[in-house]
mmCIF file of C-alpha atoms in Angstrom:
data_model
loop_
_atom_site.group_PDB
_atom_site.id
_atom_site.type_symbol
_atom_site.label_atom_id
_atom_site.label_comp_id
_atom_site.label_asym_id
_atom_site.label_seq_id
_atom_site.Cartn_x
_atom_site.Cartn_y
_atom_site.Cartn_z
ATOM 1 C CA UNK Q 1387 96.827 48.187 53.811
ATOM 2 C CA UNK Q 1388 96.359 47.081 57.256
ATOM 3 C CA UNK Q 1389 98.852 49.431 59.100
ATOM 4 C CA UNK Q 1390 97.844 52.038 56.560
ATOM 5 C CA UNK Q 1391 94.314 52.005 58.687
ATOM 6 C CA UNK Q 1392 96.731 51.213 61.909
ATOM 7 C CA UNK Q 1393 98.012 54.606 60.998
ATOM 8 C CA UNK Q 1394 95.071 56.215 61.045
ATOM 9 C CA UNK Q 1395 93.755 55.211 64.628
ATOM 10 C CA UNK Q 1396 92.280 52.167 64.285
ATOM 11 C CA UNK Q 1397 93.296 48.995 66.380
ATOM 12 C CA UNK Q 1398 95.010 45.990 64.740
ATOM 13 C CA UNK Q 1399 91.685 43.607 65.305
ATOM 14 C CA UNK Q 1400 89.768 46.644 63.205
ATOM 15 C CA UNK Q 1401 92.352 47.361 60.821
ATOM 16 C CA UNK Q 1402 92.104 43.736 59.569
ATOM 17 C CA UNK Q 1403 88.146 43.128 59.552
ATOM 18 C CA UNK Q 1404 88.368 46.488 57.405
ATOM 19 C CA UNK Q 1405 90.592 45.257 54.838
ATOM 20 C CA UNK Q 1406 89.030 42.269 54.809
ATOM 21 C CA UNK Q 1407 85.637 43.834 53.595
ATOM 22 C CA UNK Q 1408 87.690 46.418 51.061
ATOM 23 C CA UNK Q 1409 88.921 43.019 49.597
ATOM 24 C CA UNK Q 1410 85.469 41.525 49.354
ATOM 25 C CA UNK Q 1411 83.703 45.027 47.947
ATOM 26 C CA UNK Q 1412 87.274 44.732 45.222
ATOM 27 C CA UNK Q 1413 86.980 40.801 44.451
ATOM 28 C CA UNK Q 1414 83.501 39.908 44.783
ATOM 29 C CA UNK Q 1415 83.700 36.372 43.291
ATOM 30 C CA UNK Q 1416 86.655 35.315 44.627
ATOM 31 C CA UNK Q 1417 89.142 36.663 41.877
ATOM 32 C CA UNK Q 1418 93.077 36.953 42.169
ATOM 33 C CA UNK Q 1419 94.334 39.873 43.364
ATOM 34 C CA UNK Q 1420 97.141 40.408 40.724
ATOM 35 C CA UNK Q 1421 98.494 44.044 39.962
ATOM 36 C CA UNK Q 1422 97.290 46.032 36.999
ATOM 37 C CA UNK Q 1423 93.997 44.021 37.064
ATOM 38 C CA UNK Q 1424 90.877 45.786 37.536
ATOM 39 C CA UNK Q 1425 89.992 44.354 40.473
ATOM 40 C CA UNK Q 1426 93.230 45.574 42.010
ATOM 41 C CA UNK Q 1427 92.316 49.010 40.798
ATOM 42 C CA UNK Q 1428 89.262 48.289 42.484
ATOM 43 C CA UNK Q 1429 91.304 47.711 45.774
ATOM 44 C CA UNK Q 1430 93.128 50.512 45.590
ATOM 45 C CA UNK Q 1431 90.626 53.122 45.296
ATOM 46 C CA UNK Q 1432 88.385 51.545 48.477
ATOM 47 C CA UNK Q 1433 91.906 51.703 50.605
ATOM 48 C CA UNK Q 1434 92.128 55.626 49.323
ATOM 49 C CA UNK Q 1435 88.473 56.545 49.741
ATOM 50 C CA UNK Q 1436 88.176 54.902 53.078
ATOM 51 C CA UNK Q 1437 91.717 56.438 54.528
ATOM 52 C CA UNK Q 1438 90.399 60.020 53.177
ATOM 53 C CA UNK Q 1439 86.989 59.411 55.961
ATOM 54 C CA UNK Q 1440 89.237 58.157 58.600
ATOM 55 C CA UNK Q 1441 91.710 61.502 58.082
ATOM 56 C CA UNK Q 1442 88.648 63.622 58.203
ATOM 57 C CA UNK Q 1443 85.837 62.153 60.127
ATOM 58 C CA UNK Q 1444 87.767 60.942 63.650
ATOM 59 C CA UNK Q 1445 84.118 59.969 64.548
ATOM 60 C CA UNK Q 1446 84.275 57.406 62.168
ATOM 61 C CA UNK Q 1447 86.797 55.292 64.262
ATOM 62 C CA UNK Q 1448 85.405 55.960 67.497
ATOM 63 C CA UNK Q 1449 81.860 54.443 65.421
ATOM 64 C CA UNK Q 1450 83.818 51.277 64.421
ATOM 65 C CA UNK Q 1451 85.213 51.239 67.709
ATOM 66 C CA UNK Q 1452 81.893 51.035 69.742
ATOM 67 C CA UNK Q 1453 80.505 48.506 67.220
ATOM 68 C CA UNK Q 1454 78.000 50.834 66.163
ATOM 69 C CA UNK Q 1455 79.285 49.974 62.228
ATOM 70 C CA UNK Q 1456 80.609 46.834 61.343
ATOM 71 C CA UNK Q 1457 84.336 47.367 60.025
ATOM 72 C CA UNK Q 1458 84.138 44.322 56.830
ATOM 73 C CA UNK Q 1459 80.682 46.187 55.882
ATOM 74 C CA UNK Q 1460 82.140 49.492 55.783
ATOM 75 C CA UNK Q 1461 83.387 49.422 52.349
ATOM 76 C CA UNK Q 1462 80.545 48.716 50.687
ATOM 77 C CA UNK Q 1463 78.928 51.781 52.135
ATOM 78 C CA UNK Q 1464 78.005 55.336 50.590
ATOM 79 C CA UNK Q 1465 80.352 58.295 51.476
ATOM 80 C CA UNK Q 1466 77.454 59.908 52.867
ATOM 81 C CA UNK Q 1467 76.721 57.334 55.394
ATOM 82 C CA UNK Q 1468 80.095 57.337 56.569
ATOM 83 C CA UNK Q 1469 80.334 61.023 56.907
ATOM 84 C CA UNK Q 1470 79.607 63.484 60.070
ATOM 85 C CA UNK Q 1471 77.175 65.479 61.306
ATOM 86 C CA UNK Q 1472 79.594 68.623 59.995
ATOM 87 C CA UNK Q 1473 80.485 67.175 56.875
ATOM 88 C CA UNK Q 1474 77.077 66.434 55.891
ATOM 89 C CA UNK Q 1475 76.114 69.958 56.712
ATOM 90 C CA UNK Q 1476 78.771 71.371 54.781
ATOM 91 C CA UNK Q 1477 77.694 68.875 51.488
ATOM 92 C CA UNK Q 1478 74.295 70.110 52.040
ATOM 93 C CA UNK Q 1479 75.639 74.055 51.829
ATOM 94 C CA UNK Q 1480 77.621 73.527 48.786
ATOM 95 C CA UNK Q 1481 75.514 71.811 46.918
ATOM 96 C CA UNK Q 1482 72.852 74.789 47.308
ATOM 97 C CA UNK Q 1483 75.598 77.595 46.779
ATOM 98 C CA UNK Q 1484 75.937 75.183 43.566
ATOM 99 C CA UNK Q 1485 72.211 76.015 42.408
ATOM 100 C CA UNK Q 1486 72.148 79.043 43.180
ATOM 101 C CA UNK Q 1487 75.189 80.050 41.654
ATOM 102 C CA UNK Q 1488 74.250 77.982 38.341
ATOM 103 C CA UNK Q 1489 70.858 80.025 38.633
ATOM 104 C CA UNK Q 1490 72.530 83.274 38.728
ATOM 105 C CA UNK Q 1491 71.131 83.768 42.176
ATOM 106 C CA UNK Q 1492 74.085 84.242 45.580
ATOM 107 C CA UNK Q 1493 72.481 84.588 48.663
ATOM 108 C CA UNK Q 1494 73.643 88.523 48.986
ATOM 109 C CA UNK Q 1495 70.228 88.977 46.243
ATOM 110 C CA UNK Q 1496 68.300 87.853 49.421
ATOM 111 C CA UNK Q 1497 66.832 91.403 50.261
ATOM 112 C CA UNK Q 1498 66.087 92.253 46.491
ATOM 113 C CA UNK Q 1499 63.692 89.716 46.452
ATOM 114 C CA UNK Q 1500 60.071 90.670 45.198
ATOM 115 C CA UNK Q 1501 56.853 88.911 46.250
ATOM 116 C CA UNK Q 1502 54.304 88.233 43.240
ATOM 117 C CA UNK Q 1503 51.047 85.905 42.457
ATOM 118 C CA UNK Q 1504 51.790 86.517 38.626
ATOM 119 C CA UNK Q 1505 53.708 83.114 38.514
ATOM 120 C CA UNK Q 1506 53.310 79.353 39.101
ATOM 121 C CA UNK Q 1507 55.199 76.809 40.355
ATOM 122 C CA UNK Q 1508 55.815 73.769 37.946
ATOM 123 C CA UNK Q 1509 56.346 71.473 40.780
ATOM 124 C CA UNK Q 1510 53.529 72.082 43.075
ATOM 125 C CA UNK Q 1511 51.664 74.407 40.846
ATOM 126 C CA UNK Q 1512 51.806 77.220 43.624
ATOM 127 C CA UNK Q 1513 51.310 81.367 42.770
ATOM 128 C CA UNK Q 1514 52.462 82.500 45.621
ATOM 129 C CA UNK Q 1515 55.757 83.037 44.727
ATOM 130 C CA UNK Q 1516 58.975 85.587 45.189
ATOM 131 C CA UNK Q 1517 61.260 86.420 41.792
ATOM 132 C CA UNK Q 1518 64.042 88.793 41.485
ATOM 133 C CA UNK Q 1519 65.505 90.050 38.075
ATOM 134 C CA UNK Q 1520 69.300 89.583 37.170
ATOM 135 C CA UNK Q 1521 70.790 90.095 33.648
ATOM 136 C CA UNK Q 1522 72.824 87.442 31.296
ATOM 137 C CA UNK Q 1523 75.534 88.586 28.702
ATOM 138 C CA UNK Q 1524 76.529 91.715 31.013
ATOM 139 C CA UNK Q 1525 80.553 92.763 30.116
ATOM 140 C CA UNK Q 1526 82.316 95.470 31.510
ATOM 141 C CA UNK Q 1527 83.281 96.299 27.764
ATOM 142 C CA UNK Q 1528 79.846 95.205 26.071
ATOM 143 C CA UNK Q 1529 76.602 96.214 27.395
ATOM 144 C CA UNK Q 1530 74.722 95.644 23.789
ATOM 145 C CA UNK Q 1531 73.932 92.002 24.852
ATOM 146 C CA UNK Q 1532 72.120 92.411 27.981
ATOM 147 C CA UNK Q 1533 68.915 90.307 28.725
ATOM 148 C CA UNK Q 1534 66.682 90.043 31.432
ATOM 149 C CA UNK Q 1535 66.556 86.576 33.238
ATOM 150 C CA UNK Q 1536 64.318 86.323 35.646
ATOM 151 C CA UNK Q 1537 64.670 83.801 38.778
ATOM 152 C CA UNK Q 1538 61.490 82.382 40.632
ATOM 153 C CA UNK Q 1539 60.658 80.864 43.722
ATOM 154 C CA UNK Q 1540 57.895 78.861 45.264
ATOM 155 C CA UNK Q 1541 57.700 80.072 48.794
ATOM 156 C CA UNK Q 1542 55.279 76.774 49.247
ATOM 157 C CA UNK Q 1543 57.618 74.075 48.303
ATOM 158 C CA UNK Q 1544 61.159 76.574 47.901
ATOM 159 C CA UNK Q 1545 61.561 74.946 44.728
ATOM 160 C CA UNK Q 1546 63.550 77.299 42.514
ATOM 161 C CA UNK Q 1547 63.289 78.006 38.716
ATOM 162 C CA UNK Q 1548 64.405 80.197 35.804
ATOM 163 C CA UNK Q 1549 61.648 81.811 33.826
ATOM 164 C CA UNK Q 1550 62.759 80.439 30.729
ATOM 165 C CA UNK Q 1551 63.177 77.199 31.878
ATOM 166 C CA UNK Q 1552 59.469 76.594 31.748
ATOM 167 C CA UNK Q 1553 57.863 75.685 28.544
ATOM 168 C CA UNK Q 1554 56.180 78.340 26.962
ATOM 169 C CA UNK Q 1555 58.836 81.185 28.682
ATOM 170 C CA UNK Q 1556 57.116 83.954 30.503
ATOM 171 C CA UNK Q 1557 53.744 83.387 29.810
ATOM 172 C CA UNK Q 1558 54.203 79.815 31.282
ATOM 173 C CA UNK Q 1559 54.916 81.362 34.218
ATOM 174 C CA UNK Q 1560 52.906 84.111 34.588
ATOM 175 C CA UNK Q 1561 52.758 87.180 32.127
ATOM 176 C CA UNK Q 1562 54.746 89.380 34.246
ATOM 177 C CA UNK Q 1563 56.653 92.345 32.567
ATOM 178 C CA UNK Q 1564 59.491 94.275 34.196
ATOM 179 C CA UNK Q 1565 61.188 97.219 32.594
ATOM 180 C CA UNK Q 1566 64.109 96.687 31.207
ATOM 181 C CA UNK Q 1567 67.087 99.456 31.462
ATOM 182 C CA UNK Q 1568 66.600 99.631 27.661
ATOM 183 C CA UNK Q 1569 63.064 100.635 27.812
ATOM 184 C CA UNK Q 1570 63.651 102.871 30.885
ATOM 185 C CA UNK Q 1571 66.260 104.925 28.862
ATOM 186 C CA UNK Q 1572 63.918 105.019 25.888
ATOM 187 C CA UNK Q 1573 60.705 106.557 28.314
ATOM 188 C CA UNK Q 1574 63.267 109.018 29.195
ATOM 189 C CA UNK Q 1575 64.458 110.212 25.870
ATOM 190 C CA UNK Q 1576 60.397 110.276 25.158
ATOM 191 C CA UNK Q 1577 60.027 112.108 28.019
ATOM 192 C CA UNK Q 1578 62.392 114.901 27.097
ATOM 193 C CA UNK Q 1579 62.999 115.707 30.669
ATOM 194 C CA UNK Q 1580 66.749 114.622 30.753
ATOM 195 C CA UNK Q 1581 69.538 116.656 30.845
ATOM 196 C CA UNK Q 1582 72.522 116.499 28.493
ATOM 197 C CA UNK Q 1583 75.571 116.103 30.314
ATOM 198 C CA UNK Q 1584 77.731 119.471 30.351
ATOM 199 C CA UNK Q 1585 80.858 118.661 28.192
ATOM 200 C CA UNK Q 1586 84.050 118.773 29.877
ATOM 201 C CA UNK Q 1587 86.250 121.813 29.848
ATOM 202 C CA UNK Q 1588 88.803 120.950 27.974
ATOM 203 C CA UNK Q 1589 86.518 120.420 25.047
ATOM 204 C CA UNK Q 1590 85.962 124.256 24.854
ATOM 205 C CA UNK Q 1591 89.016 124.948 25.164
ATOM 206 C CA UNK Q 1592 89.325 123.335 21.312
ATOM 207 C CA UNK Q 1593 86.606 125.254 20.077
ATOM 208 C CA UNK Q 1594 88.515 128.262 19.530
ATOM 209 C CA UNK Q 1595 91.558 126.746 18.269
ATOM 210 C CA UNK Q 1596 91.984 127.194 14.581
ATOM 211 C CA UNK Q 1597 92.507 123.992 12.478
ATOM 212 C CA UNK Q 1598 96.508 123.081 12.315
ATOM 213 C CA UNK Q 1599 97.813 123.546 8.461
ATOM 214 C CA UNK Q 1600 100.675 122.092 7.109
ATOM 215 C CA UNK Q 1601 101.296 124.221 4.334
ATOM 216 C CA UNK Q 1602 104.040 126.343 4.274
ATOM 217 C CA UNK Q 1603 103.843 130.371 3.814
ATOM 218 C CA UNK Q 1604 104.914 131.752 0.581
#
């Protein structure tokens, strides 16, 4: 273990104090470190986890190098706290592509965002808020399922929602209708003003084709 961290930059002094703490963190009360047992498990996975920061985070040995972490207390700390600047940024990215992409909601939708009063925030109780309309059980080959899910959020707080994820649905949030493509087709058709769609020209040329028969002439 120790010229596994030697390996990965650190000094021999360093390498040791580390181990020493991935021991303690592995056999708190002083148990045997005997292979198979848990605590040996335990040992293990602190030598993996903290060779995975050193490969990927050289400030982390320049850190235990200027003393500014002590190497035996390292192993007892969170992987955030042992990460970079970058690496923390990049953390903080994914996990909101994460919600938005659970919500329905990339950040491409940014400009099809619609200001409205009509709904509230359930954490800060806010109405000034921006939604914007995607659909759930769209398929290529089945369009009979389609619904409307609406996604909110606070521009206050930025705390972001689904409409049906509030008790009471849509008029928990605000009763705010938006046309649905159903009900858009169906003013149409009211309307009367659409136009049938001229058939192609290969269906004419059927129309004056006589029926094939199979019987045979007398």
């Amino acid at each position: 273990v120790v010229s596994g961290f030697e390996k990965k930059g650190l000094k021999r002094r360093l390498a040791e104090e580390l181990e020493q703490g991935v021991l303690q963190v592995a056999c708190p009360q002083g148990e045997r470190l005997l292979e198979g047992s848990e605590a040996y498990k335990a040992y293990k996975n602190q030598y993996k986890r903290l060779c995975a920061h050193l490969r990927r985070n050289g400030a982390l040995a320049r850190r235990l190098e200027s003393g500014e972490l002590q190497a035996e207390r390292v192993a007892s700390m969170e992987d955030e706290a042992l990460m970079g600047e970058s690496q923390r940024s990049e953390r903080e990215q994914f996990q909101k592509e994460s919600l938005h992409e659970a919500l329905g909601v990339v950040s491409s939708d940014s400009a099809h965002w619609t200001p409205s009063d009509n709904f509230m925030c359930p954490h800060c109780e806010c109405q000034k808020c921006i939604y914007i309309q995607t659909f759930k059980g769209a398929h290529g080959y089945d369009d009979n399922n389609i619904e409307p899910a609406i996604t909110i959020r606070c521009t206050d707080c930025q705390h972001l929602w689904k409409e049906e994820d509030v008790e009471g649905g849509r008029l928990a949030s605000g009763s705010f209708t938006i046309d649905t493509p159903a009900s858009a087709s169906g003013g149409a058709r009211e309307g009367g003003g659409a136009k049938k769609p001229e058939a192609p020209s290969l269906w004419h040329e059927e129309e004056g084709r006589r029926a094939p028969t199979w019987m045979l002439p007398a």
